[in-house]
């Protein structure tokens, strides 16, 4: 039995930052994640993709952000159960919870924080008759390492941020990039749309709209993509086809825990601490919903901070905690480390 103060379901950015905030309150954390490594979607889906809305970082790679969060929380010695999905939860007579994974590993904690992002997710696949024949043979539904596409002919389908961002990114790596979208209008950020149009004018991206990929060809591996535009079909040479139509999120076993669910997200009370309808169980990050919810990493960081304050009161009933700024109090890690600002040297004036 693994025992901890806060059991975190999900080792994405929100879950990882919770380790740091809990550590400041002298609370120990253990994280469970179905993926084999920490980082959630940032590590699994787009580790090389740049992120632009993290305070203090004009640009930071998704994988780099994960590394920084792990480094930030390392001093508080979190535990990890990776490659296992949280399956069941049982409330004990003492008010604590036992969470058992799909592999039978049991964890006990007085507080459970669900930080599962979108939950378990599957890519939305286009309806192309033989697409399964080329999966891992030229067809991929997410980009983990863009270097795989260096000097190759790549066809990307989609009209959202991922399709636009990766088309822009691969324009400097691939031999040829073709972006196909069924509409002339895109759903992504305006500056990304403008950048794609600029790259089209420079001949670095082939933009085909309104159009759809309707067929794939090749023997043993992908060699061509068939695109339908204005009821006519054209064949384009391709080494890779990447349909980026988003993810189909599923809460998985968590949906059977008795939590209030709304549109595949966990309803929480955002007036204080993001607690669910089960006292002692919180939901933070993209997995939760409340009026005005924004699915942003920085919002998850805020929710984690507020949640930890309430977790402290549950774990230490009647004990008062006085919050101090880290710039003043410094940070004492569980590993014996001490971080604090250098003290000014006061000298007498003669």
Short mmCIF file of C-alpha atoms in Angstrom, two decimals:
data_model
loop_
_atom_site.label_atom_id
_atom_site.label_comp_id
_atom_site.label_asym_id
_atom_site.label_seq_id
_atom_site.Cartn_x
_atom_site.Cartn_y
_atom_site.Cartn_z
CA UNK A 1 0.00 0.00 0.00
CA UNK A 2 1.40 3.36 -1.07
CA UNK A 3 0.46 6.10 1.42
CA UNK A 4 0.74 9.83 0.81
CA UNK A 5 -0.88 13.16 1.73
CA UNK A 6 -2.28 14.06 -1.69
CA UNK A 7 -2.85 11.41 -4.34
CA UNK A 8 -2.78 13.04 -7.78
CA UNK A 9 -4.49 11.29 -10.69
CA UNK A 10 -2.64 12.52 -13.76
CA UNK A 11 0.99 13.57 -14.21
CA UNK A 12 0.43 16.34 -16.73
CA UNK A 13 1.55 19.94 -16.12
CA UNK A 14 -1.21 20.68 -13.58
CA UNK A 15 -0.48 17.51 -11.62
CA UNK A 16 3.26 18.18 -11.65
CA UNK A 17 2.85 21.77 -10.43
CA UNK A 18 0.63 20.49 -7.61
CA UNK A 19 3.71 18.70 -6.24
CA UNK A 20 5.48 22.04 -5.78
CA UNK A 21 2.53 23.88 -4.25
CA UNK A 22 1.83 20.99 -1.87
CA UNK A 23 5.51 20.83 -0.95
CA UNK A 24 5.45 24.44 0.17
CA UNK A 25 2.78 23.32 2.67
CA UNK A 26 4.91 20.34 3.74
CA UNK A 27 2.50 17.91 2.06
CA UNK A 28 3.74 14.82 0.25
CA UNK A 29 2.37 13.84 -3.18
CA UNK A 30 2.15 10.65 -5.22
CA UNK A 31 1.06 10.68 -8.87
CA UNK A 32 -0.70 8.01 -10.94
CA UNK A 33 -0.69 8.18 -14.73
CA UNK A 34 -1.63 5.71 -17.46
CA UNK A 35 1.26 6.95 -19.59
CA UNK A 36 4.73 5.52 -19.13
CA UNK A 37 6.32 8.93 -18.46
CA UNK A 38 5.28 12.17 -16.72
CA UNK A 39 4.06 15.13 -18.75
CA UNK A 40 0.64 14.08 -20.03
CA UNK A 41 -0.27 15.39 -23.47
CA UNK A 42 2.79 17.65 -23.51
CA UNK A 43 5.09 14.64 -23.40
CA UNK A 44 2.96 12.17 -25.34
CA UNK A 45 1.48 14.23 -28.17
CA UNK A 46 3.57 17.33 -28.84
CA UNK A 47 6.84 17.37 -26.84
CA UNK A 48 8.58 19.56 -29.44
CA UNK A 49 5.73 22.02 -29.92
CA UNK A 50 6.30 25.56 -28.61
CA UNK A 51 3.93 27.03 -26.01
CA UNK A 52 3.47 30.80 -25.88
CA UNK A 53 1.15 31.53 -22.93
CA UNK A 54 3.21 30.47 -19.91
CA UNK A 55 3.95 33.57 -17.77
CA UNK A 56 7.60 34.59 -17.91
CA UNK A 57 8.33 32.43 -20.97
CA UNK A 58 7.79 34.18 -24.33
CA UNK A 59 8.23 30.70 -25.80
CA UNK A 60 8.89 27.32 -24.19
CA UNK A 61 8.88 23.85 -25.70
CA UNK A 62 6.25 21.49 -24.30
CA UNK A 63 8.90 18.93 -23.37
CA UNK A 64 11.07 21.64 -21.83
CA UNK A 65 8.15 22.81 -19.68
CA UNK A 66 7.66 19.25 -18.40
CA UNK A 67 11.37 18.98 -17.58
CA UNK A 68 11.24 22.29 -15.69
CA UNK A 69 8.16 21.23 -13.70
CA UNK A 70 9.83 17.95 -12.76
CA UNK A 71 12.96 19.82 -11.67
CA UNK A 72 10.88 22.32 -9.69
CA UNK A 73 9.09 19.56 -7.78
CA UNK A 74 12.06 17.20 -7.37
CA UNK A 75 13.06 18.72 -4.02
CA UNK A 76 9.71 17.56 -2.59
CA UNK A 77 10.39 13.93 -3.58
CA UNK A 78 7.10 12.94 -5.23
CA UNK A 79 6.28 9.31 -5.89
CA UNK A 80 5.06 7.99 -9.25
CA UNK A 81 2.96 5.04 -10.38
CA UNK A 82 3.33 5.21 -14.18
CA UNK A 83 1.89 3.00 -16.88
CA UNK A 84 -1.15 2.23 -14.69
CA UNK A 85 -4.63 3.76 -14.85
CA UNK A 86 -6.59 4.68 -11.71
CA UNK A 87 -9.48 2.21 -11.69
CA UNK A 88 -11.48 2.30 -8.43
CA UNK A 89 -11.84 4.53 -5.39
CA UNK A 90 -13.08 3.49 -1.95
CA UNK A 91 -13.72 5.79 0.99
CA UNK A 92 -12.50 4.45 4.35
CA UNK A 93 -13.99 4.88 7.82
CA UNK A 94 -11.25 7.35 8.74
CA UNK A 95 -12.22 9.56 5.78
CA UNK A 96 -9.25 8.62 3.60
CA UNK A 97 -9.48 7.09 0.14
CA UNK A 98 -7.96 3.96 -1.38
CA UNK A 99 -7.41 4.18 -5.12
CA UNK A 100 -6.55 0.96 -6.95
CA UNK A 101 -5.06 0.90 -10.43
CA UNK A 102 -5.86 -1.43 -13.30
CA UNK A 103 -2.76 -3.43 -12.31
CA UNK A 104 -3.89 -3.76 -8.70
CA UNK A 105 -1.54 -1.22 -7.11
CA UNK A 106 -3.24 0.33 -4.06
CA UNK A 107 -2.75 3.90 -2.87
CA UNK A 108 -4.15 5.58 0.25
CA UNK A 109 -4.50 9.30 0.95
CA UNK A 110 -6.81 11.70 2.80
CA UNK A 111 -7.05 13.87 -0.33
CA UNK A 112 -7.39 12.91 -3.98
CA UNK A 113 -6.75 15.45 -6.74
CA UNK A 114 -7.90 14.44 -10.21
CA UNK A 115 -5.68 16.24 -12.71
CA UNK A 116 -6.28 13.94 -15.64
CA UNK A 117 -6.37 16.59 -18.37
CA UNK A 118 -8.71 15.35 -21.07
CA UNK A 119 -8.72 11.92 -19.46
CA UNK A 120 -7.81 8.99 -21.66
CA UNK A 121 -7.90 10.15 -25.25
CA UNK A 122 -7.98 8.77 -28.77
CA UNK A 123 -7.28 10.68 -31.97
CA UNK A 124 -10.25 11.39 -34.22
CA UNK A 125 -9.55 9.44 -37.39
CA UNK A 126 -10.82 10.47 -40.83
CA UNK A 127 -13.11 8.09 -42.69
CA UNK A 128 -10.69 6.75 -45.30
CA UNK A 129 -11.28 3.07 -46.28
CA UNK A 130 -7.70 1.79 -46.06
CA UNK A 131 -6.16 4.21 -43.55
CA UNK A 132 -5.49 1.44 -40.98
CA UNK A 133 -3.21 -0.30 -43.52
CA UNK A 134 -0.79 2.64 -43.41
CA UNK A 135 -0.77 3.38 -39.68
CA UNK A 136 2.89 3.48 -38.58
CA UNK A 137 3.78 3.12 -42.26
CA UNK A 138 3.42 6.78 -43.14
CA UNK A 139 0.19 7.65 -41.33
CA UNK A 140 0.42 9.20 -37.85
CA UNK A 141 -2.21 10.96 -35.75
CA UNK A 142 0.22 12.99 -33.64
CA UNK A 143 3.76 14.30 -33.97
CA UNK A 144 6.21 13.35 -31.24
CA UNK A 145 9.50 13.96 -33.05
CA UNK A 146 9.37 16.39 -36.02
CA UNK A 147 12.82 15.24 -37.12
CA UNK A 148 11.15 12.09 -38.43
CA UNK A 149 9.77 14.26 -41.25
CA UNK A 150 13.01 15.96 -42.26
CA UNK A 151 13.39 16.07 -46.06
CA UNK A 152 10.10 14.20 -46.57
CA UNK A 153 6.91 15.08 -48.40
CA UNK A 154 4.24 15.60 -45.77
CA UNK A 155 0.49 16.05 -46.12
CA UNK A 156 -1.36 17.45 -43.11
CA UNK A 157 -5.18 17.54 -42.86
CA UNK A 158 -7.11 19.74 -40.45
CA UNK A 159 -8.18 23.29 -39.76
CA UNK A 160 -7.35 23.87 -36.10
CA UNK A 161 -4.33 25.12 -34.20
CA UNK A 162 -2.44 21.80 -34.34
CA UNK A 163 -2.72 21.53 -38.13
CA UNK A 164 -1.67 25.15 -38.59
CA UNK A 165 1.16 25.09 -36.03
CA UNK A 166 2.69 21.87 -37.34
CA UNK A 167 2.42 23.03 -40.96
CA UNK A 168 4.35 26.15 -40.01
CA UNK A 169 6.91 24.20 -37.98
CA UNK A 170 7.52 21.51 -40.61
CA UNK A 171 7.84 24.07 -43.40
CA UNK A 172 11.48 24.51 -42.35
CA UNK A 173 12.14 20.78 -41.92
CA UNK A 174 10.20 18.78 -44.51
CA UNK A 175 10.97 18.71 -48.20
CA UNK A 176 7.37 19.62 -48.98
CA UNK A 177 4.35 20.44 -46.81
CA UNK A 178 0.77 20.27 -48.07
CA UNK A 179 -2.07 21.45 -45.82
CA UNK A 180 -5.57 20.23 -46.71
CA UNK A 181 -8.74 21.59 -45.10
CA UNK A 182 -12.35 21.04 -46.07
CA UNK A 183 -13.18 24.74 -45.65
CA UNK A 184 -11.53 27.98 -46.71
CA UNK A 185 -11.83 29.27 -43.12
CA UNK A 186 -9.63 27.96 -40.29
CA UNK A 187 -10.47 27.57 -36.59
CA UNK A 188 -6.97 28.38 -35.36
CA UNK A 189 -5.32 31.52 -34.06
CA UNK A 190 -5.42 34.44 -36.49
CA UNK A 191 -1.64 34.95 -36.48
CA UNK A 192 -1.15 31.26 -37.36
CA UNK A 193 -3.59 31.56 -40.28
CA UNK A 194 -1.73 34.62 -41.53
CA UNK A 195 1.62 32.83 -41.19
CA UNK A 196 0.34 29.87 -43.25
CA UNK A 197 -0.87 32.23 -45.96
CA UNK A 198 2.49 33.98 -45.95
CA UNK A 199 4.32 30.66 -46.29
CA UNK A 200 1.98 29.73 -49.14
CA UNK A 201 2.95 32.93 -50.97
CA UNK A 202 6.62 32.06 -50.41
CA UNK A 203 6.05 28.58 -51.85
CA UNK A 204 6.91 26.81 -48.59
CA UNK A 205 3.41 25.38 -47.98
CA UNK A 206 0.96 23.97 -50.51
CA UNK A 207 -2.50 25.03 -49.28
CA UNK A 208 -5.44 23.12 -50.73
CA UNK A 209 -8.93 24.31 -49.69
CA UNK A 210 -11.77 23.48 -49.67
CA UNK A 211 -10.74 19.88 -50.06
CA UNK A 212 -10.56 16.50 -48.32
CA UNK A 213 -8.20 13.54 -48.32
CA UNK A 214 -10.25 10.61 -49.62
CA UNK A 215 -7.67 7.93 -50.36
CA UNK A 216 -4.18 6.62 -49.67
CA UNK A 217 -1.90 4.60 -51.92
CA UNK A 218 1.30 2.62 -51.72
CA UNK A 219 2.73 -0.86 -51.24
CA UNK A 220 4.02 -1.67 -47.74
CA UNK A 221 4.32 2.06 -47.02
CA UNK A 222 2.57 5.29 -47.96
CA UNK A 223 3.45 6.74 -51.36
CA UNK A 224 0.52 8.94 -52.33
CA UNK A 225 -2.48 10.81 -50.96
CA UNK A 226 -5.65 11.29 -53.00
CA UNK A 227 -7.32 14.67 -52.48
CA UNK A 228 -10.80 15.62 -53.64
CA UNK A 229 -11.38 19.27 -54.54
CA UNK A 230 -14.37 20.63 -56.47
CA UNK A 231 -15.56 17.08 -57.16
CA UNK A 232 -12.24 16.28 -58.86
CA UNK A 233 -9.54 14.00 -57.45
CA UNK A 234 -5.83 14.75 -57.56
CA UNK A 235 -2.96 12.52 -56.47
CA UNK A 236 -0.12 13.98 -54.42
CA UNK A 237 3.17 12.21 -53.71
CA UNK A 238 3.61 11.78 -49.97
CA UNK A 239 5.90 10.05 -47.51
CA UNK A 240 3.64 10.95 -44.59
CA UNK A 241 0.00 11.76 -43.95
CA UNK A 242 -0.89 13.40 -40.62
CA UNK A 243 -4.62 13.99 -39.99
CA UNK A 244 -4.96 16.38 -37.06
CA UNK A 245 -8.65 16.44 -36.20
CA UNK A 246 -8.28 16.65 -32.44
CA UNK A 247 -8.80 14.13 -29.69
CA UNK A 248 -11.84 12.25 -28.47
CA UNK A 249 -11.56 12.55 -24.67
CA UNK A 250 -12.88 9.91 -22.29
CA UNK A 251 -12.81 9.96 -18.50
CA UNK A 252 -12.45 6.18 -18.39
CA UNK A 253 -12.99 4.46 -15.01
CA UNK A 254 -13.18 7.84 -13.23
CA UNK A 255 -16.66 8.31 -14.74
CA UNK A 256 -17.85 5.48 -12.45
CA UNK A 257 -16.63 7.08 -9.21
CA UNK A 258 -19.92 8.82 -8.37
CA UNK A 259 -18.70 12.25 -9.43
CA UNK A 260 -21.00 14.82 -11.00
CA UNK A 261 -20.18 14.80 -14.71
CA UNK A 262 -21.14 17.35 -17.34
CA UNK A 263 -20.13 16.95 -20.99
CA UNK A 264 -17.31 14.55 -20.16
CA UNK A 265 -15.85 16.86 -17.49
CA UNK A 266 -16.04 16.81 -13.69
CA UNK A 267 -18.20 19.52 -12.12
CA UNK A 268 -16.42 21.41 -9.32
CA UNK A 269 -17.09 24.30 -6.97
CA UNK A 270 -14.91 27.11 -8.28
CA UNK A 271 -15.93 29.57 -5.58
CA UNK A 272 -13.20 28.25 -3.27
CA UNK A 273 -11.12 25.19 -4.05
CA UNK A 274 -12.35 23.11 -7.03
CA UNK A 275 -13.76 20.36 -4.83
CA UNK A 276 -16.12 17.83 -6.40
CA UNK A 277 -19.41 16.59 -4.99
CA UNK A 278 -17.36 14.08 -2.98
CA UNK A 279 -15.66 15.88 -0.02
CA UNK A 280 -11.92 15.33 -0.13
CA UNK A 281 -11.86 14.70 -3.89
CA UNK A 282 -10.84 17.63 -6.08
CA UNK A 283 -10.59 18.06 -9.85
CA UNK A 284 -8.12 20.55 -11.34
CA UNK A 285 -6.98 21.43 -14.84
CA UNK A 286 -8.70 20.51 -18.11
CA UNK A 287 -10.62 17.63 -16.52
CA UNK A 288 -12.96 19.94 -14.58
CA UNK A 289 -15.76 22.29 -15.54
CA UNK A 290 -17.44 25.31 -13.95
CA UNK A 291 -18.97 28.59 -15.17
CA UNK A 292 -16.31 30.55 -17.04
CA UNK A 293 -13.87 27.62 -17.27
CA UNK A 294 -10.85 28.17 -19.52
CA UNK A 295 -8.81 25.12 -20.51
CA UNK A 296 -5.38 26.71 -20.20
CA UNK A 297 -2.27 25.38 -18.47
CA UNK A 298 -1.89 28.57 -16.43
CA UNK A 299 -5.49 28.19 -15.17
CA UNK A 300 -4.63 24.66 -14.06
CA UNK A 301 -1.68 26.06 -12.09
CA UNK A 302 -4.00 28.47 -10.28
CA UNK A 303 -6.52 25.73 -9.51
CA UNK A 304 -3.76 23.50 -8.13
CA UNK A 305 -2.62 26.30 -5.81
CA UNK A 306 -6.09 26.91 -4.40
CA UNK A 307 -6.77 23.18 -4.04
CA UNK A 308 -3.63 22.66 -1.96
CA UNK A 309 -4.78 25.27 0.56
CA UNK A 310 -7.98 23.30 1.23
CA UNK A 311 -6.08 20.01 1.22
CA UNK A 312 -3.88 21.36 4.02
CA UNK A 313 -6.96 22.05 6.17
CA UNK A 314 -8.31 18.54 5.57
CA UNK A 315 -4.99 16.89 6.41
CA UNK A 316 -4.25 19.21 9.36
CA UNK A 317 -7.66 19.99 10.93
CA UNK A 318 -7.54 22.92 13.36
CA UNK A 319 -3.97 23.79 12.42
CA UNK A 320 -3.48 27.26 11.01
CA UNK A 321 -1.16 27.90 8.12
CA UNK A 322 0.18 31.38 7.46
CA UNK A 323 1.11 31.82 3.84
CA UNK A 324 4.50 33.42 3.21
CA UNK A 325 5.99 34.57 -0.05
CA UNK A 326 8.81 32.33 -1.25
CA UNK A 327 10.83 35.48 -1.93
CA UNK A 328 10.81 36.06 1.85
CA UNK A 329 10.63 32.58 3.39
CA UNK A 330 12.70 30.67 0.83
CA UNK A 331 12.02 26.99 0.11
CA UNK A 332 12.91 24.01 2.28
CA UNK A 333 12.85 20.83 0.23
CA UNK A 334 12.08 17.41 1.64
CA UNK A 335 15.51 16.34 0.37
CA UNK A 336 17.25 18.68 2.83
CA UNK A 337 17.90 21.41 0.31
CA UNK A 338 17.39 25.06 1.15
CA UNK A 339 16.75 27.83 -1.36
CA UNK A 340 16.56 31.47 -0.38
CA UNK A 341 17.44 34.87 -1.70
CA UNK A 342 20.82 36.30 -0.85
CA UNK A 343 20.69 38.61 2.15
CA UNK A 344 21.76 42.19 1.72
CA UNK A 345 24.99 43.02 3.53
CA UNK A 346 24.54 46.00 5.81
CA UNK A 347 27.67 48.02 6.45
CA UNK A 348 28.14 50.87 8.86
CA UNK A 349 28.69 54.29 7.37
CA UNK A 350 31.82 55.82 8.75
#
